[in-house]
mmCIF file of C-alpha atoms in Angstrom:
data_model
loop_
_atom_site.group_PDB
_atom_site.id
_atom_site.type_symbol
_atom_site.label_atom_id
_atom_site.label_comp_id
_atom_site.label_asym_id
_atom_site.label_seq_id
_atom_site.Cartn_x
_atom_site.Cartn_y
_atom_site.Cartn_z
ATOM 1 C CA GLY A 259 0.000 0.000 0.000
ATOM 2 C CA ALA A 260 0.896 3.651 -0.137
ATOM 3 C CA GLY A 261 1.418 4.098 3.578
ATOM 4 C CA VAL A 262 1.904 2.236 6.830
ATOM 5 C CA SER A 263 -1.172 0.213 7.626
ATOM 6 C CA GLN A 264 -2.148 -0.898 11.118
ATOM 7 C CA SER A 265 -4.895 -3.207 12.255
ATOM 8 C CA PRO A 266 -7.149 -3.276 14.075
ATOM 9 C CA SER A 267 -7.737 0.433 14.334
ATOM 10 C CA ASN A 268 -9.668 -0.127 17.548
ATOM 11 C CA LYS A 269 -9.598 -3.041 19.934
ATOM 12 C CA VAL A 270 -11.563 -3.450 23.138
ATOM 13 C CA THR A 271 -10.636 -6.424 25.253
ATOM 14 C CA GLU A 272 -11.104 -7.765 28.730
ATOM 15 C CA LYS A 273 -8.360 -7.806 31.297
ATOM 16 C CA GLY A 274 -6.362 -10.999 31.051
ATOM 17 C CA LYS A 275 -6.960 -11.621 27.363
ATOM 18 C CA ASP A 276 -4.200 -11.692 24.748
ATOM 19 C CA VAL A 277 -4.176 -9.240 21.848
ATOM 20 C CA GLU A 278 -2.272 -9.025 18.594
ATOM 21 C CA LEU A 279 -1.630 -5.780 16.769
ATOM 22 C CA ARG A 280 -0.471 -5.818 13.192
ATOM 23 C CA CYS A 281 1.687 -3.416 11.223
ATOM 24 C CA ASP A 282 2.172 -3.500 7.477
ATOM 25 C CA PRO A 283 5.021 -1.111 6.614
ATOM 26 C CA ILE A 284 5.697 0.687 3.370
ATOM 27 C CA SER A 285 7.006 -1.760 0.823
ATOM 28 C CA GLY A 286 10.797 -1.817 0.758
ATOM 29 C CA HIS A 287 11.261 -0.185 4.150
ATOM 30 C CA THR A 288 13.792 -2.173 6.128
ATOM 31 C CA ALA A 289 13.352 -0.474 9.496
ATOM 32 C CA LEU A 290 10.203 -0.778 11.583
ATOM 33 C CA TYR A 291 9.390 0.770 14.949
ATOM 34 C CA TRP A 292 6.701 0.309 17.575
ATOM 35 C CA TYR A 293 5.679 3.107 19.941
ATOM 36 C CA ARG A 294 3.016 3.443 22.601
ATOM 37 C CA GLN A 295 1.112 6.693 23.101
ATOM 38 C CA SER A 296 -0.780 6.981 26.344
ATOM 39 C CA LEU A 297 -3.323 9.705 27.006
ATOM 40 C CA GLY A 298 -1.599 13.019 27.616
ATOM 41 C CA GLN A 299 1.863 11.591 27.191
ATOM 42 C CA GLY A 300 4.400 11.481 24.439
ATOM 43 C CA LEU A 301 5.388 8.469 22.450
ATOM 44 C CA GLU A 302 7.115 5.714 24.370
ATOM 45 C CA PHE A 303 9.622 3.723 22.328
ATOM 46 C CA LEU A 304 8.985 -0.017 22.484
ATOM 47 C CA ILE A 305 11.115 -1.818 19.921
ATOM 48 C CA TYR A 306 12.666 -1.490 16.480
ATOM 49 C CA PHE A 307 13.472 -3.978 13.758
ATOM 50 C CA GLN A 308 16.259 -3.990 11.201
ATOM 51 C CA GLY A 309 14.882 -6.441 8.699
ATOM 52 C CA ASN A 310 13.539 -9.309 10.794
ATOM 53 C CA SER A 311 15.961 -8.721 13.654
ATOM 54 C CA ALA A 312 15.194 -6.774 16.829
ATOM 55 C CA PRO A 313 18.605 -5.799 18.227
ATOM 56 C CA ASP A 314 17.233 -4.085 21.322
ATOM 57 C CA LYS A 315 14.121 -5.198 23.170
ATOM 58 C CA SER A 316 14.776 -3.166 26.303
ATOM 59 C CA GLY A 317 11.906 -0.774 25.593
ATOM 60 C CA LEU A 318 9.245 -3.440 25.951
ATOM 61 C CA PRO A 319 7.422 -2.672 29.241
ATOM 62 C CA SER A 320 7.277 -6.241 30.517
ATOM 63 C CA ASP A 321 7.653 -9.845 29.459
ATOM 64 C CA ARG A 322 3.961 -9.826 28.542
ATOM 65 C CA PHE A 323 4.938 -7.837 25.458
ATOM 66 C CA SER A 324 6.574 -9.426 22.443
ATOM 67 C CA ALA A 325 7.023 -8.517 18.812
ATOM 68 C CA GLU A 326 8.108 -10.239 15.682
ATOM 69 C CA ARG A 327 8.641 -9.394 12.062
ATOM 70 C CA THR A 328 8.582 -11.863 9.236
ATOM 71 C CA GLY A 329 9.790 -11.636 5.654
ATOM 72 C CA GLY A 330 11.182 -8.194 6.342
ATOM 73 C CA SER A 331 7.663 -6.880 6.121
ATOM 74 C CA VAL A 332 4.683 -7.360 8.423
ATOM 75 C CA SER A 333 5.197 -7.045 12.159
ATOM 76 C CA THR A 334 3.010 -8.222 15.003
ATOM 77 C CA LEU A 335 3.020 -6.817 18.528
ATOM 78 C CA THR A 336 1.526 -9.265 21.008
ATOM 79 C CA ILE A 337 0.384 -8.384 24.499
ATOM 80 C CA GLN A 338 -0.388 -11.334 26.730
ATOM 81 C CA ARG A 339 -2.657 -11.219 29.775
ATOM 82 C CA THR A 340 -3.590 -7.612 29.122
ATOM 83 C CA GLN A 341 -3.863 -5.175 32.010
ATOM 84 C CA GLN A 342 -5.766 -1.907 32.208
ATOM 85 C CA GLU A 343 -2.504 0.054 32.121
ATOM 86 C CA ASP A 344 -1.873 -1.384 28.654
ATOM 87 C CA SER A 345 -4.676 0.821 27.319
ATOM 88 C CA ALA A 346 -3.069 3.191 24.820
ATOM 89 C CA VAL A 347 -2.618 3.877 21.141
ATOM 90 C CA TYR A 348 0.064 1.670 19.651
ATOM 91 C CA LEU A 349 1.838 3.307 16.742
ATOM 92 C CA CYS A 350 3.961 1.669 14.112
ATOM 93 C CA ALA A 351 6.436 3.479 11.884
ATOM 94 C CA SER A 352 8.737 2.416 9.110
ATOM 95 C CA SER A 353 11.706 3.977 7.383
ATOM 96 C CA LEU A 354 13.634 3.112 4.282
ATOM 97 C CA LEU A 355 16.853 2.248 6.073
ATOM 98 C CA ALA A 356 17.859 1.645 9.646
ATOM 99 C CA GLY A 357 20.694 3.595 11.119
ATOM 100 C CA VAL A 358 20.219 6.808 9.157
ATOM 101 C CA ALA A 359 18.439 10.041 9.927
ATOM 102 C CA GLY A 360 15.601 9.246 7.624
ATOM 103 C CA GLU A 361 11.971 10.101 7.927
ATOM 104 C CA LEU A 362 9.746 7.849 9.976
ATOM 105 C CA PHE A 363 6.432 7.124 8.301
ATOM 106 C CA PHE A 364 3.720 6.445 10.840
ATOM 107 C CA GLY A 365 0.509 4.513 10.662
ATOM 108 C CA GLU A 366 -2.650 5.848 12.246
ATOM 109 C CA GLY A 367 -2.306 3.542 15.199
ATOM 110 C CA SER A 368 -4.229 0.809 16.966
ATOM 111 C CA ARG A 369 -6.243 2.066 19.915
ATOM 112 C CA LEU A 370 -6.349 -0.591 22.631
ATOM 113 C CA THR A 371 -8.823 -0.404 25.482
ATOM 114 C CA VAL A 372 -8.569 -2.946 28.265
ATOM 115 C CA LEU A 373 -11.666 -3.174 30.426
ATOM 116 C CA ALA B 271 21.294 9.249 27.227
ATOM 117 C CA GLN B 272 19.103 11.359 25.005
ATOM 118 C CA SER B 273 15.891 13.140 25.908
ATOM 119 C CA VAL B 274 13.805 16.138 24.944
ATOM 120 C CA THR B 275 11.618 18.401 27.034
ATOM 121 C CA GLN B 276 8.785 20.330 25.469
ATOM 122 C CA LEU B 277 8.230 23.277 27.718
ATOM 123 C CA ASP B 278 4.567 23.916 26.934
ATOM 124 C CA SER B 279 1.841 21.297 26.807
ATOM 125 C CA HIS B 280 -0.576 23.768 25.182
ATOM 126 C CA VAL B 281 -0.019 26.890 23.100
ATOM 127 C CA SER B 282 -2.807 29.098 21.794
ATOM 128 C CA VAL B 283 -2.292 31.768 19.129
ATOM 129 C CA SER B 284 -4.493 33.844 16.892
ATOM 130 C CA GLU B 285 -4.515 33.209 13.172
ATOM 131 C CA GLY B 286 -1.872 35.340 11.466
ATOM 132 C CA THR B 287 0.330 35.717 14.566
ATOM 133 C CA PRO B 288 3.711 34.027 15.119
ATOM 134 C CA VAL B 289 4.056 30.538 16.524
ATOM 135 C CA LEU B 290 6.765 29.480 18.966
ATOM 136 C CA LEU B 291 6.906 25.918 20.279
ATOM 137 C CA ARG B 292 9.773 25.315 22.669
ATOM 138 C CA CYS B 293 11.995 22.272 22.943
ATOM 139 C CA ASN B 294 15.109 21.647 24.987
ATOM 140 C CA TYR B 295 17.238 18.588 24.504
ATOM 141 C CA SER B 296 19.717 16.566 26.461
ATOM 142 C CA SER B 297 22.237 14.432 24.655
ATOM 143 C CA SER B 298 25.543 12.786 25.377
ATOM 144 C CA TYR B 299 26.448 13.186 21.720
ATOM 145 C CA SER B 300 26.048 15.778 19.026
ATOM 146 C CA PRO B 301 22.318 15.362 18.588
ATOM 147 C CA SER B 302 20.083 14.914 15.605
ATOM 148 C CA LEU B 303 16.739 16.555 16.197
ATOM 149 C CA PHE B 304 13.360 16.426 14.519
ATOM 150 C CA TRP B 305 9.912 17.939 14.729
ATOM 151 C CA TYR B 306 6.841 15.871 13.888
ATOM 152 C CA VAL B 307 3.233 16.983 13.667
ATOM 153 C CA GLN B 308 0.129 14.935 14.422
ATOM 154 C CA HIS B 309 -3.205 16.185 13.163
ATOM 155 C CA PRO B 310 -6.320 14.745 14.815
ATOM 156 C CA ASN B 311 -6.906 11.131 13.812
ATOM 157 C CA LYS B 312 -3.915 11.205 11.492
ATOM 158 C CA GLY B 313 -0.478 9.640 11.563
ATOM 159 C CA LEU B 314 2.559 11.674 12.564
ATOM 160 C CA GLN B 315 4.334 13.549 9.792
ATOM 161 C CA LEU B 316 7.891 14.870 9.667
ATOM 162 C CA LEU B 317 8.100 18.671 9.647
ATOM 163 C CA LEU B 318 11.866 19.109 9.624
ATOM 164 C CA LYS B 319 15.132 17.668 10.848
ATOM 165 C CA TYR B 320 18.541 18.851 12.015
ATOM 166 C CA THR B 321 21.544 16.586 11.476
ATOM 167 C CA SER B 322 24.592 18.827 12.144
ATOM 168 C CA ALA B 323 24.402 20.835 8.948
ATOM 169 C CA ALA B 324 22.940 24.355 8.923
ATOM 170 C CA THR B 325 21.652 25.381 12.335
ATOM 171 C CA LEU B 326 18.537 27.018 10.875
ATOM 172 C CA VAL B 327 16.381 24.331 9.374
ATOM 173 C CA LYS B 328 13.423 24.977 7.120
ATOM 174 C CA GLY B 329 10.562 22.538 6.964
ATOM 175 C CA ILE B 330 7.224 22.088 5.353
ATOM 176 C CA ASN B 331 4.291 24.487 5.655
ATOM 177 C CA GLY B 332 6.494 27.469 6.511
ATOM 178 C CA PHE B 333 7.899 26.070 9.753
ATOM 179 C CA GLU B 334 11.497 26.607 10.822
ATOM 180 C CA ALA B 335 13.636 25.526 13.745
ATOM 181 C CA GLU B 336 16.976 26.775 14.992
ATOM 182 C CA PHE B 337 19.509 24.547 16.687
ATOM 183 C CA LYS B 338 21.239 26.429 19.524
ATOM 184 C CA LYS B 339 23.912 24.358 21.162
ATOM 185 C CA SER B 340 24.662 26.937 23.852
ATOM 186 C CA GLU B 341 21.043 26.865 24.967
ATOM 187 C CA THR B 342 20.444 23.162 24.178
ATOM 188 C CA SER B 343 17.332 24.258 22.366
ATOM 189 C CA PHE B 344 15.547 23.447 19.122
ATOM 190 C CA HIS B 345 12.493 25.686 19.091
ATOM 191 C CA LEU B 346 9.939 25.497 16.285
ATOM 192 C CA THR B 347 8.659 28.736 14.770
ATOM 193 C CA LYS B 348 6.343 29.984 12.080
ATOM 194 C CA PRO B 349 5.863 33.665 11.225
ATOM 195 C CA SER B 350 2.112 33.490 10.713
ATOM 196 C CA ALA B 351 -0.219 30.819 12.039
ATOM 197 C CA HIS B 352 -2.916 29.298 9.893
ATOM 198 C CA MET B 353 -6.013 27.502 11.105
ATOM 199 C CA SER B 354 -4.713 24.318 9.513
ATOM 200 C CA ASP B 355 -1.678 24.415 11.830
ATOM 201 C CA ALA B 356 -3.819 23.342 14.776
ATOM 202 C CA ALA B 357 -2.344 19.997 15.774
ATOM 203 C CA GLU B 358 0.012 18.377 18.245
ATOM 204 C CA TYR B 359 3.727 18.854 17.710
ATOM 205 C CA PHE B 360 6.479 16.553 18.922
ATOM 206 C CA CYS B 361 10.160 17.294 19.337
ATOM 207 C CA VAL B 362 12.347 14.242 18.798
ATOM 208 C CA VAL B 363 15.989 13.359 19.422
ATOM 209 C CA SER B 364 17.645 10.268 18.043
ATOM 210 C CA ASP B 365 20.352 8.080 19.471
ATOM 211 C CA PRO B 366 23.697 8.461 17.682
ATOM 212 C CA ASN B 367 23.030 5.395 15.533
ATOM 213 C CA PHE B 368 19.562 6.572 14.491
ATOM 214 C CA ASN B 369 18.065 3.363 15.803
ATOM 215 C CA LYS B 370 15.938 4.875 18.535
ATOM 216 C CA PHE B 371 13.980 8.102 18.347
ATOM 217 C CA TYR B 372 12.918 9.693 21.626
ATOM 218 C CA PHE B 373 9.786 11.816 21.556
ATOM 219 C CA GLY B 374 8.853 14.684 23.811
ATOM 220 C CA SER B 375 5.478 14.788 25.518
ATOM 221 C CA GLY B 376 4.014 16.997 22.800
ATOM 222 C CA THR B 377 2.636 20.524 22.487
ATOM 223 C CA LYS B 378 -0.926 21.040 21.375
ATOM 224 C CA LEU B 379 -1.254 24.127 19.215
ATOM 225 C CA ASN B 380 -4.620 25.850 19.105
ATOM 226 C CA VAL B 381 -5.191 28.524 16.465
ATOM 227 C CA LYS B 382 -7.981 30.978 17.115
ATOM 228 C CA PRO B 383 -9.750 32.750 14.273
#
């Protein structure tokens, strides 16, 4: 597609359930980033991928969070046993190359609400 | 470590008047800095970036930012606000390898008619 696509756009789940958030980056972009935007706060860095590899997972808030990327394209962010504090907008971005000061292209986000 | 502080959570200006959105940075290295804009229900979009070239950086839609090392600042300005500028603006600093980008808490710009 023309831009970064994220799905679902909205997800309401019950505490304790698992959720999967999907990001489809711009074709050919090798770098992919996940951020979390909580109400009234800035963007919190979660993880980045160079190709299919995630060199640094230290931004993930807890071991309930995991992410993978396959085929150098689609990425999935999984949150297990969701908690109310996980409620936020999860943003995905991609850029042409990792390790350069290139532009990040953002999707419109997946809004997660944990009841 | 790198971080940015946006000094105002909300700024309100009248249409046609200047805009100033303030950002201070902290970096262990010579920083690369960015401004992004987020319109309601839209994805973030790059306005401009500084990567150790000219200290005055021009971006899209008439925005500019000046890198001032002595003040550790990277304020965003525009001479004349337009209604369409109403949005949230984020100041961003990258790590030296451009693998992580650290966002400020954002400044919401309101433009009054």
